[in-house]
Amino acid sequence: MEHYRLTDFGGRFLTSEPVHADGKVWPGVSAYVEWFVPVGARSVSVLFVHGGGGQGSEFLRTPDGRPGWAHDFLRAGYPVYILDRPGHGRCAWNERALGPALPLPDYGTLYPRFVEPARHDLWPEAAKHARWPQDPSAGDRFMASQGPMATTLAASQRHVEAIADPLFELTGSTIIVSHSAGGPCGWALAAKGGDQVAAIVAIEPLGFPGMVHPLGTFDNGLCALPYAGVADPFDRPVAIVTGEATWMRDANARAAAFIRGLGNVFEHIQLEDHGVGGNGHMLMSELNSASIADLLVAWIGRNVRG
């Protein structure tokens, strides 16, 4: 196992105003952030924002026990911050602050899209999926990580916006690396963070302008709602990263066309064009995750100072 010299590591709950309900006082919208700061750290950090019903642990270790992306970025000298979004991971779902949650997903819902796309062949590229870990327990560990999520995209967006200010107080200047349904959260966070957000790397982000999703419509570009912040999320280097065998290819192409039209620094990294093939949606979990991280680190190195 590789070792790192750290100047600091730890975690903190991010909180907002308590909620008064049923004659009692309850915690408000809360999140959890964990961090690792290497010796000789760069001046800009990396903030990982998980997707869907997942949690930040996805970036620490793969389902088959290999070092996760946090290790790749620490090796490159970046302070790493890993967010458990409100109601996810180490933050219990609090209906009084967050509203209702969807039921927990079962194997039949997630396996065909995340673990066994080639077996179920639900979209044209699914047959190319060949990178899920071979450890027979990897799928079970992935399912164990999946918890509740908001019933609407709008709610998820408002939840992260509520904890954005204390989050950026911790991260300082940072690069947001978001995933899936964490993509809209990343754009919304950047609107709040402004100049503190040096770049955004969106891994298979959910949504494109006008997309009608079961949890809501993308009425504000790549988000459901107008931003709570005033900054332009795309006024910084941005990359979208898409695997060869995912169902997200068309949606990501539409999102990429939208961002390109804004005239900013942008690249749509389609992994097969870089000799990295066979990937599904969980790029940070699959067998070639370290090769993908190398591409991300290299893109950031070319486009972000510090």
Tab-separated table of C-alpha atoms in Angstrom:
chain	number	residue	atom	x	y	z
A	1	MET	CA	0.000	0.000	0.000
A	2	GLU	CA	1.243	3.486	-0.858
A	3	HIS	CA	1.874	5.849	2.042
A	4	TYR	CA	1.369	9.614	2.163
A	5	ARG	CA	2.763	12.269	4.431
A	6	LEU	CA	-0.122	14.459	5.550
A	7	THR	CA	-0.156	17.793	7.336
A	8	ASP	CA	-3.819	17.361	8.260
A	9	PHE	CA	-6.769	15.028	7.903
A	10	GLY	CA	-10.210	14.988	9.459
A	11	GLY	CA	-13.868	15.718	8.903
A	12	ARG	CA	-16.637	18.078	9.878
A	13	PHE	CA	-20.401	18.301	9.718
A	14	LEU	CA	-21.624	21.340	7.817
A	15	THR	CA	-24.822	22.699	9.293
A	16	SER	CA	-27.503	25.295	8.604
A	17	GLU	CA	-30.192	26.903	10.750
A	18	PRO	CA	-32.142	24.406	12.904
A	19	VAL	CA	-35.712	23.557	11.923
A	20	HIS	CA	-38.620	24.171	14.300
A	21	ALA	CA	-41.348	21.549	13.836
A	22	ASP	CA	-43.830	19.608	15.972
A	23	GLY	CA	-42.984	21.757	18.966
A	24	LYS	CA	-39.310	20.692	18.856
A	25	VAL	CA	-36.041	21.880	17.349
A	26	TRP	CA	-34.360	19.636	14.759
A	27	PRO	CA	-31.104	19.832	12.786
A	28	GLY	CA	-31.339	21.830	9.590
A	29	VAL	CA	-29.827	20.890	6.241
A	30	SER	CA	-26.497	19.243	7.052
A	31	ALA	CA	-23.652	17.594	5.181
A	32	TYR	CA	-20.321	15.978	6.029
A	33	VAL	CA	-16.938	16.713	4.494
A	34	GLU	CA	-13.747	14.704	5.011
A	35	TRP	CA	-10.321	16.015	4.052
A	36	PHE	CA	-6.701	14.960	3.544
A	37	VAL	CA	-3.937	17.551	3.075
A	38	PRO	CA	-0.553	16.262	1.858
A	39	VAL	CA	2.817	17.722	2.775
A	40	GLY	CA	3.831	20.298	0.156
A	41	ALA	CA	0.211	20.632	-0.988
A	42	ARG	CA	-0.779	22.615	-4.042
A	43	SER	CA	-2.597	25.907	-3.540
A	44	VAL	CA	-5.831	24.574	-5.047
A	45	SER	CA	-7.755	21.605	-3.630
A	46	VAL	CA	-10.054	18.987	-5.153
A	47	LEU	CA	-13.650	18.580	-3.958
A	48	PHE	CA	-15.386	15.279	-4.774
A	49	VAL	CA	-19.198	15.437	-5.068
A	50	HIS	CA	-20.907	12.032	-5.322
A	51	GLY	CA	-24.032	11.216	-7.279
A	52	GLY	CA	-27.522	9.795	-6.772
A	53	GLY	CA	-27.999	7.828	-3.594
A	54	GLY	CA	-24.263	7.319	-3.222
A	55	GLN	CA	-21.748	8.776	-0.797
A	56	GLY	CA	-18.251	10.191	-0.636
A	57	SER	CA	-16.690	6.836	0.277
A	58	GLU	CA	-16.858	5.972	-3.441
A	59	PHE	CA	-13.747	8.142	-3.922
A	60	LEU	CA	-11.733	6.562	-1.106
A	61	ARG	CA	-11.746	2.922	-2.172
A	62	THR	CA	-13.088	0.868	-5.067
A	63	PRO	CA	-15.605	-1.943	-4.408
A	64	ASP	CA	-12.805	-4.497	-4.833
A	65	GLY	CA	-10.487	-2.717	-2.399
A	66	ARG	CA	-8.115	-0.779	-4.648
A	67	PRO	CA	-7.111	2.810	-3.765
A	68	GLY	CA	-9.748	5.246	-4.990
A	69	TRP	CA	-9.398	8.578	-6.760
A	70	ALA	CA	-8.603	10.373	-3.501
A	71	HIS	CA	-5.247	8.554	-3.532
A	72	ASP	CA	-4.508	9.539	-7.139
A	73	PHE	CA	-5.086	13.217	-6.387
A	74	LEU	CA	-3.131	13.106	-3.134
A	75	ARG	CA	-0.236	11.580	-5.048
A	76	ALA	CA	-0.458	14.549	-7.429
A	77	GLY	CA	-0.204	16.942	-4.488
A	78	TYR	CA	-3.800	18.125	-4.178
A	79	PRO	CA	-5.569	18.592	-0.844
A	80	VAL	CA	-8.627	16.351	-1.139
A	81	TYR	CA	-12.096	17.123	0.234
A	82	ILE	CA	-14.822	14.474	0.016
A	83	LEU	CA	-18.427	15.562	0.445
A	84	ASP	CA	-21.321	13.493	1.751
A	85	ARG	CA	-24.201	15.558	0.380
A	86	PRO	CA	-27.121	16.347	2.725
A	87	GLY	CA	-28.929	13.144	3.700
A	88	HIS	CA	-26.220	10.886	2.264
A	89	GLY	CA	-23.340	8.876	3.724
A	90	ARG	CA	-22.622	10.044	7.251
A	91	CYS	CA	-25.581	12.441	7.220
A	92	ALA	CA	-28.848	10.751	8.165
A	93	TRP	CA	-31.906	11.657	6.084
A	94	ASN	CA	-33.833	14.236	8.111
A	95	GLU	CA	-37.290	14.701	6.548
A	96	ARG	CA	-38.020	17.832	8.571
A	97	ALA	CA	-35.142	19.618	6.846
A	98	LEU	CA	-34.810	17.700	3.568
A	99	GLY	CA	-38.357	16.633	2.781
A	100	PRO	CA	-39.305	13.113	1.657
A	101	ALA	CA	-36.851	10.584	0.247
A	102	LEU	CA	-37.182	7.916	-2.403
A	103	PRO	CA	-37.266	4.265	-1.319
A	104	LEU	CA	-33.948	2.456	-1.165
A	105	PRO	CA	-33.031	0.938	-4.558
A	106	ASP	CA	-32.960	-2.836	-4.995
A	107	TYR	CA	-30.580	-5.013	-7.016
A	108	GLY	CA	-33.015	-5.269	-9.928
A	109	THR	CA	-33.023	-1.506	-10.302
A	110	LEU	CA	-29.282	-0.799	-10.159
A	111	TYR	CA	-27.464	-3.933	-11.375
A	112	PRO	CA	-28.528	-3.610	-15.052
A	113	ARG	CA	-27.192	-0.047	-15.230
A	114	PHE	CA	-24.154	-0.112	-12.957
A	115	VAL	CA	-22.852	-3.663	-12.495
A	116	GLU	CA	-24.096	-5.825	-15.396
A	117	PRO	CA	-24.935	-3.621	-18.413
A	118	ALA	CA	-23.561	-6.138	-20.949
A	119	ARG	CA	-25.761	-8.894	-19.549
A	120	HIS	CA	-28.978	-6.862	-19.758
A	121	ASP	CA	-28.205	-4.930	-22.987
A	122	LEU	CA	-30.582	-2.031	-22.294
A	123	TRP	CA	-28.851	0.495	-24.606
A	124	PRO	CA	-26.682	0.189	-27.737
A	125	GLU	CA	-23.285	0.561	-26.050
A	126	ALA	CA	-24.064	-1.717	-23.101
A	127	ALA	CA	-22.429	-4.744	-24.754
A	128	LYS	CA	-19.050	-2.956	-24.534
A	129	HIS	CA	-19.112	-2.839	-20.730
A	130	ALA	CA	-16.162	-4.875	-19.443
A	131	ARG	CA	-14.635	-2.934	-16.547
A	132	TRP	CA	-16.675	-3.813	-13.486
A	133	PRO	CA	-14.427	-5.399	-10.791
A	134	GLN	CA	-14.258	-9.182	-10.847
A	135	ASP	CA	-14.411	-9.520	-7.058
A	136	PRO	CA	-17.736	-11.355	-6.494
A	137	SER	CA	-18.504	-9.094	-3.538
A	138	ALA	CA	-17.966	-5.836	-5.446
A	139	GLY	CA	-21.603	-5.568	-6.496
A	140	ASP	CA	-22.814	-6.239	-2.963
A	141	ARG	CA	-20.511	-3.529	-1.617
A	142	PHE	CA	-21.761	-1.104	-4.232
A	143	MET	CA	-25.369	-1.825	-3.243
A	144	ALA	CA	-24.513	-1.391	0.437
A	145	SER	CA	-23.309	2.137	-0.329
A	146	GLN	CA	-26.580	3.227	-1.913
A	147	GLY	CA	-28.960	5.137	0.338
A	148	PRO	CA	-31.985	7.412	0.077
A	149	MET	CA	-32.131	10.390	-2.243
A	150	ALA	CA	-34.434	13.358	-2.720
A	151	THR	CA	-37.677	12.939	-4.625
A	152	THR	CA	-36.874	15.901	-6.900
A	153	LEU	CA	-33.849	17.400	-8.614
A	154	ALA	CA	-34.920	20.769	-7.249
A	155	ALA	CA	-34.655	19.528	-3.670
A	156	SER	CA	-31.169	18.077	-4.230
A	157	GLN	CA	-30.019	21.386	-5.669
A	158	ARG	CA	-31.385	23.436	-2.785
A	159	HIS	CA	-29.852	21.026	-0.267
A	160	VAL	CA	-26.270	21.554	-1.495
A	161	GLU	CA	-26.774	25.278	-1.935
A	162	ALA	CA	-27.730	25.462	1.751
A	163	ILE	CA	-24.311	24.168	2.853
A	164	ALA	CA	-22.173	25.805	0.133
A	165	ASP	CA	-20.812	28.695	2.194
A	166	PRO	CA	-19.308	26.634	5.059
A	167	LEU	CA	-18.096	24.080	2.508
A	168	PHE	CA	-16.033	26.640	0.580
A	169	GLU	CA	-14.707	28.088	3.835
A	170	LEU	CA	-13.041	24.690	4.324
A	171	THR	CA	-11.903	23.924	0.774
A	172	GLY	CA	-10.547	27.325	-0.194
A	173	SER	CA	-9.788	27.524	-3.910
A	174	THR	CA	-10.964	24.187	-5.277
A	175	ILE	CA	-11.681	22.048	-8.322
A	176	ILE	CA	-15.085	20.356	-8.215
A	177	VAL	CA	-15.083	16.743	-9.420
A	178	SER	CA	-18.739	15.726	-9.558
A	179	HIS	CA	-20.444	12.503	-10.585
A	180	SER	CA	-23.852	11.710	-12.112
A	181	ALA	CA	-26.675	13.357	-10.125
A	182	GLY	CA	-23.929	15.227	-8.307
A	183	GLY	CA	-23.348	17.041	-11.613
A	184	PRO	CA	-26.252	19.474	-11.207
A	185	CYS	CA	-25.145	19.951	-7.593
A	186	GLY	CA	-21.669	20.841	-8.846
A	187	TRP	CA	-22.953	23.536	-11.197
A	188	ALA	CA	-25.107	24.966	-8.395
A	189	LEU	CA	-22.166	24.917	-5.966
A	190	ALA	CA	-20.016	26.777	-8.490
A	191	ALA	CA	-22.673	29.483	-8.783
A	192	LYS	CA	-22.341	29.952	-5.018
A	193	GLY	CA	-18.556	29.571	-4.862
A	194	GLY	CA	-17.687	31.917	-7.712
A	195	ASP	CA	-13.948	32.614	-7.937
A	196	GLN	CA	-13.234	29.955	-5.301
A	197	VAL	CA	-14.089	27.287	-7.890
A	198	ALA	CA	-11.043	27.000	-10.166
A	199	ALA	CA	-12.510	24.364	-12.498
A	200	ILE	CA	-15.192	21.693	-12.784
A	201	VAL	CA	-14.672	18.104	-13.946
A	202	ALA	CA	-18.118	16.550	-14.348
A	203	ILE	CA	-18.033	12.748	-14.495
A	204	GLU	CA	-21.023	11.544	-16.517
A	205	PRO	CA	-23.183	14.426	-15.228
A	206	LEU	CA	-26.942	14.029	-15.221
A	207	GLY	CA	-28.955	16.291	-17.462
A	208	PHE	CA	-29.043	18.580	-20.466
A	209	PRO	CA	-31.120	21.693	-21.170
A	210	GLY	CA	-34.824	20.828	-21.319
A	211	MET	CA	-34.342	17.193	-20.297
A	212	VAL	CA	-37.470	15.752	-18.719
A	213	HIS	CA	-36.376	13.398	-15.929
A	214	PRO	CA	-38.630	11.436	-13.552
A	215	LEU	CA	-37.362	13.708	-10.743
A	216	GLY	CA	-37.930	16.961	-12.619
A	217	THR	CA	-37.134	19.014	-15.711
A	218	PHE	CA	-33.844	20.761	-16.436
A	219	ASP	CA	-35.328	24.228	-16.789
A	220	ASN	CA	-32.116	26.141	-16.014
A	221	GLY	CA	-29.523	24.784	-18.412
A	222	LEU	CA	-27.891	21.857	-16.579
A	223	CYS	CA	-29.908	22.402	-13.381
A	224	ALA	CA	-33.566	22.214	-12.474
A	225	LEU	CA	-33.841	25.588	-10.731
A	226	PRO	CA	-32.343	29.081	-10.986
A	227	TYR	CA	-29.114	29.172	-8.986
A	228	ALA	CA	-29.034	30.458	-5.435
A	229	GLY	CA	-25.597	31.919	-6.248
A	230	VAL	CA	-24.830	34.742	-8.648
A	231	ALA	CA	-21.687	33.417	-10.390
A	232	ASP	CA	-21.701	31.765	-13.824
A	233	PRO	CA	-20.824	28.089	-13.229
A	234	PHE	CA	-19.242	27.827	-16.681
A	235	ASP	CA	-16.954	30.854	-16.349
A	236	ARG	CA	-13.947	28.621	-15.595
A	237	PRO	CA	-12.334	25.556	-17.215
A	238	VAL	CA	-14.880	22.744	-17.487
A	239	ALA	CA	-14.620	19.132	-18.636
A	240	ILE	CA	-17.249	16.432	-19.045
A	241	VAL	CA	-15.983	12.845	-18.871
A	242	THR	CA	-17.939	9.980	-20.466
A	243	GLY	CA	-17.329	6.230	-20.622
A	244	GLU	CA	-17.620	4.060	-23.718
A	245	ALA	CA	-20.370	1.723	-22.498
A	246	THR	CA	-22.620	4.013	-20.456
A	247	TRP	CA	-26.229	4.997	-21.069
A	248	MET	CA	-25.196	8.645	-20.469
A	249	ARG	CA	-23.507	9.189	-23.830
A	250	ASP	CA	-26.299	11.067	-25.608
A	251	ALA	CA	-27.173	13.177	-22.560
A	252	ASN	CA	-23.513	14.073	-22.021
A	253	ALA	CA	-23.126	15.030	-25.700
A	254	ARG	CA	-26.088	17.406	-25.359
A	255	ALA	CA	-24.676	18.891	-22.175
A	256	ALA	CA	-21.311	19.310	-23.920
A	257	ALA	CA	-22.936	21.133	-26.849
A	258	PHE	CA	-24.583	23.518	-24.373
A	259	ILE	CA	-21.309	24.328	-22.590
A	260	ARG	CA	-19.372	24.716	-25.857
A	261	GLY	CA	-21.901	27.315	-26.940
A	262	LEU	CA	-20.872	29.503	-24.024
A	263	GLY	CA	-17.405	30.011	-25.487
A	264	ASN	CA	-15.379	29.059	-22.399
A	265	VAL	CA	-12.494	26.603	-21.870
A	266	PHE	CA	-14.139	23.213	-22.321
A	267	GLU	CA	-13.384	19.632	-23.288
A	268	HIS	CA	-15.626	16.593	-23.599
A	269	ILE	CA	-13.323	13.727	-22.644
A	270	GLN	CA	-14.694	10.542	-24.206
A	271	LEU	CA	-12.539	7.863	-22.677
A	272	GLU	CA	-12.301	5.555	-25.687
A	273	ASP	CA	-10.639	8.397	-27.614
A	274	HIS	CA	-7.823	8.191	-25.061
A	275	GLY	CA	-7.404	4.427	-25.248
A	276	VAL	CA	-9.526	3.813	-22.147
A	277	GLY	CA	-12.421	1.573	-23.134
A	278	GLY	CA	-15.204	-0.600	-21.772
A	279	ASN	CA	-16.368	1.689	-18.975
A	280	GLY	CA	-19.852	2.048	-17.537
A	281	HIS	CA	-21.201	4.764	-15.295
A	282	MET	CA	-19.151	4.262	-12.093
A	283	LEU	CA	-15.818	5.373	-13.513
A	284	MET	CA	-14.197	5.788	-10.078
A	285	SER	CA	-15.072	2.170	-9.182
A	286	GLU	CA	-14.120	0.219	-12.290
A	287	LEU	CA	-10.977	-1.769	-13.034
A	288	ASN	CA	-9.169	1.018	-14.912
A	289	SER	CA	-10.111	3.771	-12.438
A	290	ALA	CA	-6.460	4.758	-11.920
A	291	SER	CA	-5.950	5.304	-15.661
A	292	ILE	CA	-9.012	7.543	-15.715
A	293	ALA	CA	-7.701	9.493	-12.724
A	294	ASP	CA	-4.418	10.029	-14.598
A	295	LEU	CA	-6.384	11.617	-17.461
A	296	LEU	CA	-8.219	13.898	-15.040
A	297	VAL	CA	-5.037	14.980	-13.269
A	298	ALA	CA	-3.392	15.704	-16.625
A	299	TRP	CA	-6.366	17.767	-17.849
A	300	ILE	CA	-6.374	19.792	-14.638
A	301	GLY	CA	-2.619	20.313	-14.938
A	302	ARG	CA	-3.081	21.789	-18.408
A	303	ASN	CA	-5.957	24.053	-17.487
A	304	VAL	CA	-5.659	25.120	-13.845
A	305	ARG	CA	-2.894	27.115	-12.199
A	306	GLY	CA	-1.594	26.002	-8.805
